[in-house]
Tab-separated table of C-alpha atoms and ligand atoms in Angstrom:
chain	number	residue	atom	x	y	z
A	17	MET	CA	148.508	-75.493	42.557
A	18	VAL	CA	147.624	-78.804	40.940
A	19	ASP	CA	145.419	-78.931	37.867
A	20	LEU	CA	142.336	-81.150	38.044
A	21	SER	CA	140.733	-79.966	34.796
A	22	VAL	CA	140.043	-82.526	32.109
A	23	ASN	CA	139.059	-82.429	28.483
A	24	LEU	CA	136.325	-84.989	27.946
A	25	ALA	CA	135.817	-85.409	24.195
A	26	GLY	CA	136.001	-81.638	23.755
A	27	ILE	CA	134.058	-80.640	26.869
A	28	LYS	CA	136.180	-78.807	29.391
A	29	LEU	CA	135.489	-79.941	32.970
A	30	LYS	CA	137.007	-78.006	35.862
A	31	ASN	CA	137.438	-81.324	37.658
A	32	PRO	CA	136.864	-84.993	36.727
A	33	THR	CA	133.803	-85.680	38.925
A	34	ILE	CA	130.430	-86.090	37.215
A	35	LEU	CA	127.065	-86.705	38.868
A	36	ALA	CA	125.947	-90.142	37.553
A	37	SER	CA	122.500	-90.455	36.002
A	38	GLY	CA	119.526	-91.293	38.197
A	39	ILE	CA	120.779	-89.848	41.438
A	40	LEU	CA	118.987	-86.524	42.049
A	41	GLY	CA	118.850	-85.588	38.351
A	42	LEU	CA	115.093	-85.258	37.916
A	43	ASP	CA	114.963	-81.468	37.929
A	44	VAL	CA	117.045	-78.319	37.651
A	45	ALA	CA	116.622	-77.348	41.317
A	46	THR	CA	118.269	-80.539	42.636
A	47	LEU	CA	120.984	-80.445	39.983
A	48	LYS	CA	121.877	-76.938	41.175
A	49	ARG	CA	122.614	-78.391	44.599
A	50	ILE	CA	125.182	-80.641	42.927
A	51	VAL	CA	126.724	-77.589	41.252
A	52	ASN	CA	127.248	-76.177	44.743
A	53	GLY	CA	128.582	-79.578	45.809
A	54	GLY	CA	131.525	-79.050	43.470
A	55	ALA	CA	130.918	-81.458	40.577
A	56	GLY	CA	132.688	-80.972	37.237
A	57	ALA	CA	129.508	-81.871	35.293
A	58	VAL	CA	126.047	-83.248	36.005
A	59	THR	CA	123.986	-85.912	34.241
A	60	ILE	CA	120.210	-85.788	34.204
A	61	LYS	CA	118.080	-88.794	35.217
A	62	SER	CA	117.548	-90.939	32.089
A	63	LEU	CA	114.460	-89.934	30.125
A	64	THR	CA	112.055	-92.251	28.278
A	65	SER	CA	109.569	-91.437	25.478
A	66	GLU	CA	106.545	-91.655	27.779
A	67	PRO	CA	106.177	-90.983	31.513
A	68	ARG	CA	106.927	-94.083	33.611
A	69	LYS	CA	105.866	-94.919	37.141
A	70	GLY	CA	108.786	-97.322	37.635
A	71	HIS	CA	108.781	-100.396	39.854
A	72	ASN	CA	106.861	-100.659	43.121
A	73	ASN	CA	108.538	-99.969	46.481
A	74	PRO	CA	110.923	-101.002	47.920
A	75	ILE	CA	113.144	-99.880	45.038
A	76	PHE	CA	116.416	-99.091	46.854
A	77	ILE	CA	117.994	-101.091	49.690
A	78	GLU	CA	121.346	-101.515	51.389
A	79	ALA	CA	122.304	-104.937	50.016
A	80	ALA	CA	125.554	-105.620	51.890
A	81	GLU	CA	128.338	-103.651	53.511
A	82	GLY	CA	129.409	-101.123	50.879
A	83	ALA	CA	126.700	-102.074	48.414
A	84	PHE	CA	123.260	-100.753	47.595
A	85	MET	CA	120.821	-102.397	45.235
A	86	ASN	CA	118.119	-100.627	43.248
A	87	ALA	CA	115.337	-101.433	40.864
A	88	VAL	CA	113.874	-97.986	40.218
A	89	GLY	CA	112.638	-98.980	36.763
A	90	TYR	CA	113.201	-95.594	35.097
A	91	ALA	CA	110.558	-93.641	36.992
A	92	ASN	CA	110.454	-90.298	35.143
A	93	LYS	CA	107.946	-87.876	33.634
A	94	GLY	CA	108.987	-88.538	30.024
A	95	ILE	CA	110.973	-86.673	27.401
A	96	ASP	CA	108.528	-83.787	26.782
A	97	HIS	CA	108.415	-82.876	30.457
A	98	GLY	CA	112.206	-83.336	30.672
A	99	ILE	CA	112.781	-80.931	27.793
A	100	GLU	CA	110.660	-78.193	29.399
A	101	GLU	CA	112.449	-78.724	32.709
A	102	PHE	CA	116.046	-78.814	31.460
A	103	LYS	CA	115.566	-75.908	29.035
A	104	LYS	CA	115.756	-73.861	32.262
A	105	TRP	CA	119.396	-74.892	32.833
A	106	ASP	CA	121.367	-71.660	33.251
A	107	GLU	CA	124.541	-72.827	34.978
A	108	LYS	CA	127.999	-72.722	33.389
A	109	MET	CA	128.519	-76.317	34.480
A	110	PRO	CA	128.170	-78.816	31.605
A	111	LEU	CA	124.821	-80.622	31.604
A	112	ILE	CA	124.825	-84.145	30.177
A	113	GLY	CA	121.589	-85.529	28.731
A	114	SER	CA	120.670	-89.186	29.280
A	115	ILE	CA	118.147	-91.266	27.346
A	116	VAL	CA	116.879	-94.844	27.313
A	117	ALA	CA	114.669	-96.503	24.723
A	118	ALA	CA	113.486	-99.868	23.488
A	119	ASP	CA	115.291	-99.825	20.129
A	120	ALA	CA	117.506	-97.818	17.764
A	121	LYS	CA	114.580	-95.980	16.161
A	122	GLU	CA	113.184	-94.784	19.487
A	123	PHE	CA	116.672	-93.794	20.682
A	124	ALA	CA	117.109	-91.678	17.524
A	125	VAL	CA	113.828	-89.839	18.122
A	126	LEU	CA	114.753	-89.064	21.734
A	127	ALA	CA	118.260	-87.963	20.702
A	128	GLU	CA	116.809	-85.463	18.259
A	129	LYS	CA	114.266	-84.125	20.741
A	130	ILE	CA	116.565	-83.703	23.721
A	131	GLN	CA	118.749	-81.285	21.772
A	132	GLU	CA	116.151	-78.590	22.474
A	133	THR	CA	117.819	-78.404	25.900
A	134	PRO	CA	121.282	-76.870	26.515
A	135	ILE	CA	123.004	-80.247	27.072
A	136	GLU	CA	126.695	-80.320	26.137
A	137	ALA	CA	126.894	-84.100	25.711
A	138	LEU	CA	124.436	-86.949	25.305
A	139	GLU	CA	124.558	-90.288	27.101
A	140	ILE	CA	122.711	-93.311	25.747
A	141	VAL	CA	122.137	-96.033	28.299
A	142	LEU	CA	122.276	-99.629	27.020
A	143	SER	CA	123.006	-101.301	30.301
A	144	CYS	CA	120.228	-101.304	32.914
A	145	PRO	CA	120.027	-104.796	34.495
A	146	HIS	CA	116.499	-104.577	35.931
A	147	THR	CA	113.986	-102.922	33.594
A	148	PRO	CA	112.089	-105.074	31.089
A	149	GLY	CA	112.200	-103.580	27.588
A	150	TYR	CA	115.434	-101.647	28.210
A	151	GLY	CA	119.169	-102.289	28.564
A	152	LEU	CA	120.358	-105.796	29.336
A	153	LEU	CA	116.809	-107.179	29.588
A	154	ALA	CA	116.243	-106.033	25.982
A	155	GLY	CA	119.535	-107.468	24.684
A	156	GLN	CA	121.115	-104.015	24.243
A	157	GLY	CA	124.415	-105.168	25.761
A	158	SER	CA	125.564	-107.070	22.658
A	159	PRO	CA	128.120	-105.630	20.200
A	160	LYS	CA	125.492	-105.755	17.413
A	161	ALA	CA	122.766	-103.878	19.309
A	162	THR	CA	125.325	-101.394	20.647
A	163	PHE	CA	126.549	-100.684	17.121
A	164	GLU	CA	123.040	-100.236	15.699
A	165	ILE	CA	121.788	-97.969	18.461
A	166	THR	CA	124.948	-95.854	18.593
A	167	LYS	CA	124.940	-95.455	14.803
A	168	ALA	CA	121.277	-94.382	14.765
A	169	VAL	CA	121.881	-91.771	17.480
A	170	ARG	CA	125.139	-90.599	15.883
A	171	LYS	CA	123.190	-89.627	12.754
A	172	LYS	CA	120.987	-87.320	14.838
A	173	THR	CA	123.548	-85.379	16.853
A	174	LYS	CA	126.923	-83.685	16.646
A	175	LEU	CA	127.153	-83.478	20.437
A	176	PRO	CA	129.794	-85.595	22.171
A	177	LEU	CA	128.094	-88.989	22.457
A	178	SER	CA	128.652	-91.219	25.481
A	179	VAL	CA	127.546	-94.857	25.563
A	180	LYS	CA	126.865	-96.261	29.024
A	181	LEU	CA	127.862	-99.918	29.226
A	182	SER	CA	127.344	-102.713	31.731
A	183	PRO	CA	130.043	-104.106	34.031
A	184	SER	CA	128.125	-107.407	33.960
A	185	ILE	CA	129.155	-108.291	30.395
A	186	GLU	CA	132.110	-110.563	29.772
A	187	ALA	CA	133.124	-109.341	26.282
A	188	ILE	CA	133.073	-105.702	27.345
A	189	GLY	CA	135.966	-104.756	25.042
A	190	GLU	CA	134.000	-105.964	22.004
A	191	VAL	CA	130.947	-103.966	23.060
A	192	ALA	CA	133.041	-100.821	23.563
A	193	LYS	CA	134.703	-101.303	20.179
A	194	ALA	CA	131.255	-101.567	18.589
A	195	ALA	CA	130.278	-98.256	20.208
A	196	GLU	CA	133.504	-96.599	19.074
A	197	SER	CA	133.221	-97.825	15.501
A	198	ALA	CA	129.619	-96.569	15.332
A	199	GLY	CA	130.830	-93.075	16.254
A	200	ALA	CA	130.700	-92.844	20.059
A	201	ASP	CA	133.023	-90.216	21.574
A	202	ILE	CA	133.010	-91.532	25.161
A	203	VAL	CA	132.294	-94.807	26.952
A	204	ASN	CA	130.835	-94.702	30.423
A	205	MET	CA	131.862	-97.809	32.392
A	206	GLY	CA	129.338	-98.283	33.728
A	207	ASN	CA	125.904	-98.983	35.023
A	208	THR	CA	124.963	-100.957	38.136
A	209	LEU	CA	126.315	-104.497	38.462
A	210	GLY	CA	124.132	-107.558	38.354
A	211	PRO	CA	121.269	-108.112	38.672
A	212	GLY	CA	121.474	-109.260	42.272
A	213	MET	CA	118.863	-110.368	44.801
A	214	ARG	CA	118.323	-110.265	48.557
A	215	ILE	CA	115.684	-112.243	50.430
A	216	ASP	CA	113.829	-111.045	53.493
A	217	ILE	CA	113.877	-114.332	55.434
A	218	ASN	CA	111.115	-113.244	57.805
A	219	ARG	CA	108.738	-112.799	54.875
A	220	ALA	CA	110.384	-115.549	52.779
A	221	SER	CA	110.246	-113.127	49.893
A	222	PRO	CA	112.713	-111.074	47.831
A	223	THR	CA	113.438	-107.746	49.528
A	224	LEU	CA	113.024	-105.607	46.408
A	225	ALA	CA	109.484	-105.536	45.035
A	226	PHE	CA	110.905	-106.243	41.568
A	227	LYS	CA	112.902	-109.122	43.136
A	228	ILE	CA	116.164	-108.267	41.323
A	229	GLY	CA	118.202	-105.076	41.210
A	230	GLY	CA	121.465	-103.463	40.146
A	231	MET	CA	124.303	-103.173	42.654
A	232	SER	CA	126.154	-99.917	43.245
A	233	GLY	CA	128.527	-98.456	45.826
A	234	PRO	CA	132.122	-99.045	46.949
A	235	ALA	CA	131.841	-102.853	46.939
A	236	ILE	CA	131.619	-102.838	43.119
A	237	LYS	CA	134.662	-100.575	42.619
A	238	PRO	CA	137.118	-103.413	41.831
A	239	ILE	CA	134.849	-104.487	38.944
A	240	THR	CA	134.785	-100.887	37.667
A	241	ILE	CA	138.579	-100.610	37.841
A	242	ARG	CA	139.129	-103.910	36.010
A	243	SER	CA	136.542	-102.996	33.367
A	244	VAL	CA	138.162	-99.581	32.781
A	245	PHE	CA	141.566	-101.307	32.570
A	246	ASP	CA	140.193	-103.660	29.872
A	247	LEU	CA	138.460	-100.853	27.956
A	248	TYR	CA	141.585	-98.696	27.910
A	249	LYS	CA	143.245	-101.442	25.888
A	250	ALA	CA	140.215	-101.913	23.626
A	251	VAL	CA	139.295	-98.337	22.582
A	252	LYS	CA	140.917	-94.948	22.015
A	253	ILE	CA	137.954	-92.798	23.086
A	254	PRO	CA	137.867	-91.413	26.659
A	255	ILE	CA	136.363	-93.489	29.471
A	256	ILE	CA	134.204	-92.305	32.373
A	257	ALA	CA	134.673	-94.673	35.351
A	258	THR	CA	131.378	-95.083	37.232
A	259	GLY	CA	130.656	-97.646	39.949
A	260	GLY	CA	131.766	-97.344	43.543
A	261	ILE	CA	133.905	-94.223	43.103
A	262	MET	CA	133.655	-92.017	46.189
A	263	THR	CA	137.102	-90.974	47.427
A	264	GLY	CA	140.103	-89.163	45.983
A	265	GLU	CA	142.092	-92.377	45.988
A	266	ASP	CA	139.307	-94.081	43.996
A	267	VAL	CA	139.688	-91.359	41.358
A	268	ILE	CA	143.472	-91.837	41.214
A	269	GLU	CA	142.945	-95.593	40.843
A	270	ALA	CA	140.393	-95.137	38.039
A	271	VAL	CA	142.622	-92.656	36.180
A	272	MET	CA	145.653	-94.933	36.507
A	273	ALA	CA	143.520	-97.729	34.976
A	274	GLY	CA	142.721	-95.422	32.051
A	275	ALA	CA	139.724	-93.235	32.960
A	276	THR	CA	139.529	-89.562	31.942
A	277	ALA	CA	136.701	-88.709	34.363
A	278	VAL	CA	134.556	-90.445	36.986
A	279	GLY	CA	130.841	-90.756	37.659
A	280	ILE	CA	129.613	-90.560	41.246
A	281	GLY	CA	126.175	-91.747	42.348
A	282	THR	CA	125.922	-93.837	45.500
A	283	GLY	CA	128.866	-91.899	46.953
A	284	ILE	CA	126.316	-89.162	47.730
A	285	TYR	CA	124.550	-91.505	50.176
A	286	TYR	CA	127.805	-92.127	52.004
A	287	ARG	CA	129.398	-88.664	51.902
A	288	GLY	CA	126.614	-86.159	51.181
A	289	LEU	CA	126.024	-83.690	48.357
A	290	THR	CA	129.488	-82.194	48.776
A	291	VAL	CA	131.150	-85.538	47.980
A	292	PHE	CA	132.444	-83.920	44.761
A	293	LYS	CA	134.319	-81.174	46.635
A	294	LYS	CA	135.648	-83.678	49.176
A	295	VAL	CA	136.866	-86.045	46.462
A	296	CYS	CA	138.597	-83.213	44.565
A	297	ARG	CA	140.361	-82.022	47.696
A	298	GLU	CA	141.583	-85.590	48.333
A	299	VAL	CA	142.809	-85.915	44.736
A	300	GLU	CA	144.647	-82.585	45.071
A	301	ASP	CA	146.267	-83.650	48.352
A	302	TRP	CA	147.396	-86.954	46.858
A	303	LEU	CA	148.839	-85.264	43.761
A	304	LYS	CA	150.707	-82.690	45.863
A	305	LYS	CA	152.057	-85.323	48.225
A	306	ASN	CA	153.261	-87.413	45.310
A	307	LYS	CA	154.603	-84.398	43.374
A	308	PHE	CA	152.336	-84.545	40.327
A	309	LYS	CA	151.282	-81.225	38.749
A	310	ASP	CA	148.094	-82.540	37.214
A	311	LEU	CA	145.758	-85.516	37.101
A	312	ARG	CA	146.002	-85.988	33.338
A	313	SER	CA	149.563	-87.255	33.484
A	314	LEU	CA	148.447	-90.282	35.534
A	315	LYS	CA	146.052	-91.512	32.863
A	316	GLY	CA	146.635	-95.161	32.041
A	317	ILE	CA	150.031	-95.309	33.752
A	318	VAL	CA	149.502	-98.843	35.000
A	319	HIS	CA	149.565	-99.965	31.377
A	320	GLN	CA	153.164	-98.829	30.822
B	19	FMN	C1	118.799	-94.984	42.692
B	19	FMN	C2	119.570	-95.142	41.408
B	19	FMN	C3	118.979	-94.749	40.203
B	19	FMN	C4	119.683	-94.877	38.993
B	19	FMN	N1	119.107	-94.492	37.815
B	19	FMN	C5	119.825	-94.524	36.658
B	19	FMN	C6	119.298	-94.000	35.441
B	19	FMN	O1	118.179	-93.493	35.376
B	19	FMN	N2	120.076	-94.072	34.337
B	19	FMN	C7	121.338	-94.606	34.352
B	19	FMN	O2	121.992	-94.625	33.318
B	19	FMN	N3	121.865	-95.085	35.497
B	19	FMN	C8	121.155	-95.049	36.628
B	19	FMN	N4	121.711	-95.512	37.805
B	19	FMN	C9	123.090	-96.044	37.787
B	19	FMN	C10	124.103	-94.987	38.195
B	19	FMN	O3	124.125	-93.917	37.270
B	19	FMN	C11	125.523	-95.593	38.282
B	19	FMN	O4	125.893	-96.051	37.004
B	19	FMN	C12	125.607	-96.742	39.271
B	19	FMN	O5	124.838	-96.480	40.421
B	19	FMN	C13	127.046	-97.066	39.693
B	19	FMN	O6	127.684	-95.931	40.259
B	19	FMN	P1	127.741	-95.644	41.850
B	19	FMN	O7	128.329	-96.865	42.499
B	19	FMN	O8	128.600	-94.423	41.974
B	19	FMN	O9	126.334	-95.401	42.267
B	19	FMN	C14	121.012	-95.404	39.009
B	19	FMN	C15	121.592	-95.794	40.234
B	19	FMN	C16	120.903	-95.656	41.419
B	19	FMN	C17	121.580	-96.070	42.690
């Protein structure tokens, strides 16, 4: 038997696969389907202070082979609705909260409120590339903004705190260090890449209604791996590798670069809701074949 369990900043996961935020995390019923799909933890869809309609359709397209592009624009029913919904969580599987806000003060309010739910960790998202007022379009990807927001949230919660960063930022090590020094326990690397754009040549118009969107899926995996590799050198806190991870070998690659766990989103479109189970079986097979007893011992080995 090989051991896939990981300790993520004090949370025990039976395996390293985590449902990434925004993919099926709007309610308890759909998250339960991911529990059956074999994930180690699930993240809810990011919540905002007020309900949001999000961008107009089309919001999600196949952008290239191995790449999707989305501009959902944080469509959600708002924090108060989210709290009532996720209070109903009764699974043993760790539930990770996720919030987005315009500034440090608003983040702090949401962080306090969301603790009415049984979340075991809290993710703050500073990295969306396509929603005005949030993430990169609000300048939240700088070391200064990252420090201020993380610090404000840290004061409001003792839960393990994960900061979700952008793969599109050059000085990613500096941003991660800012998060760590402000008290973050985990960095999630990361959000969608970009923004990118496709043009429908028959309409001579951008394909996404919002024109630009964030790229996800296997085509962005090399960026994720390089970013995790850089972050492993920059910070001591655990890293969640998110972006194009969807096979067992992707997980091995991410862990060798320095990740403790992985986020999976677009992989569901390619491999179905049981992608988590499939990935874990592939990791197990690879470990057995290569005579490793556990996944943990591979962490960061490319740095040696
Ligand atoms: C349709 C869609 C909606 C998303 N919504 C959110 C969100 O609400 N909050 C967030 O932090 N990330 C969101 N993301 C980003 C994913 O969590 C993930 O970081 C990204 O898609 C890269 O991982 P992947 O290649 O496994 O999908 C969304 C991605 C997609 C495709």
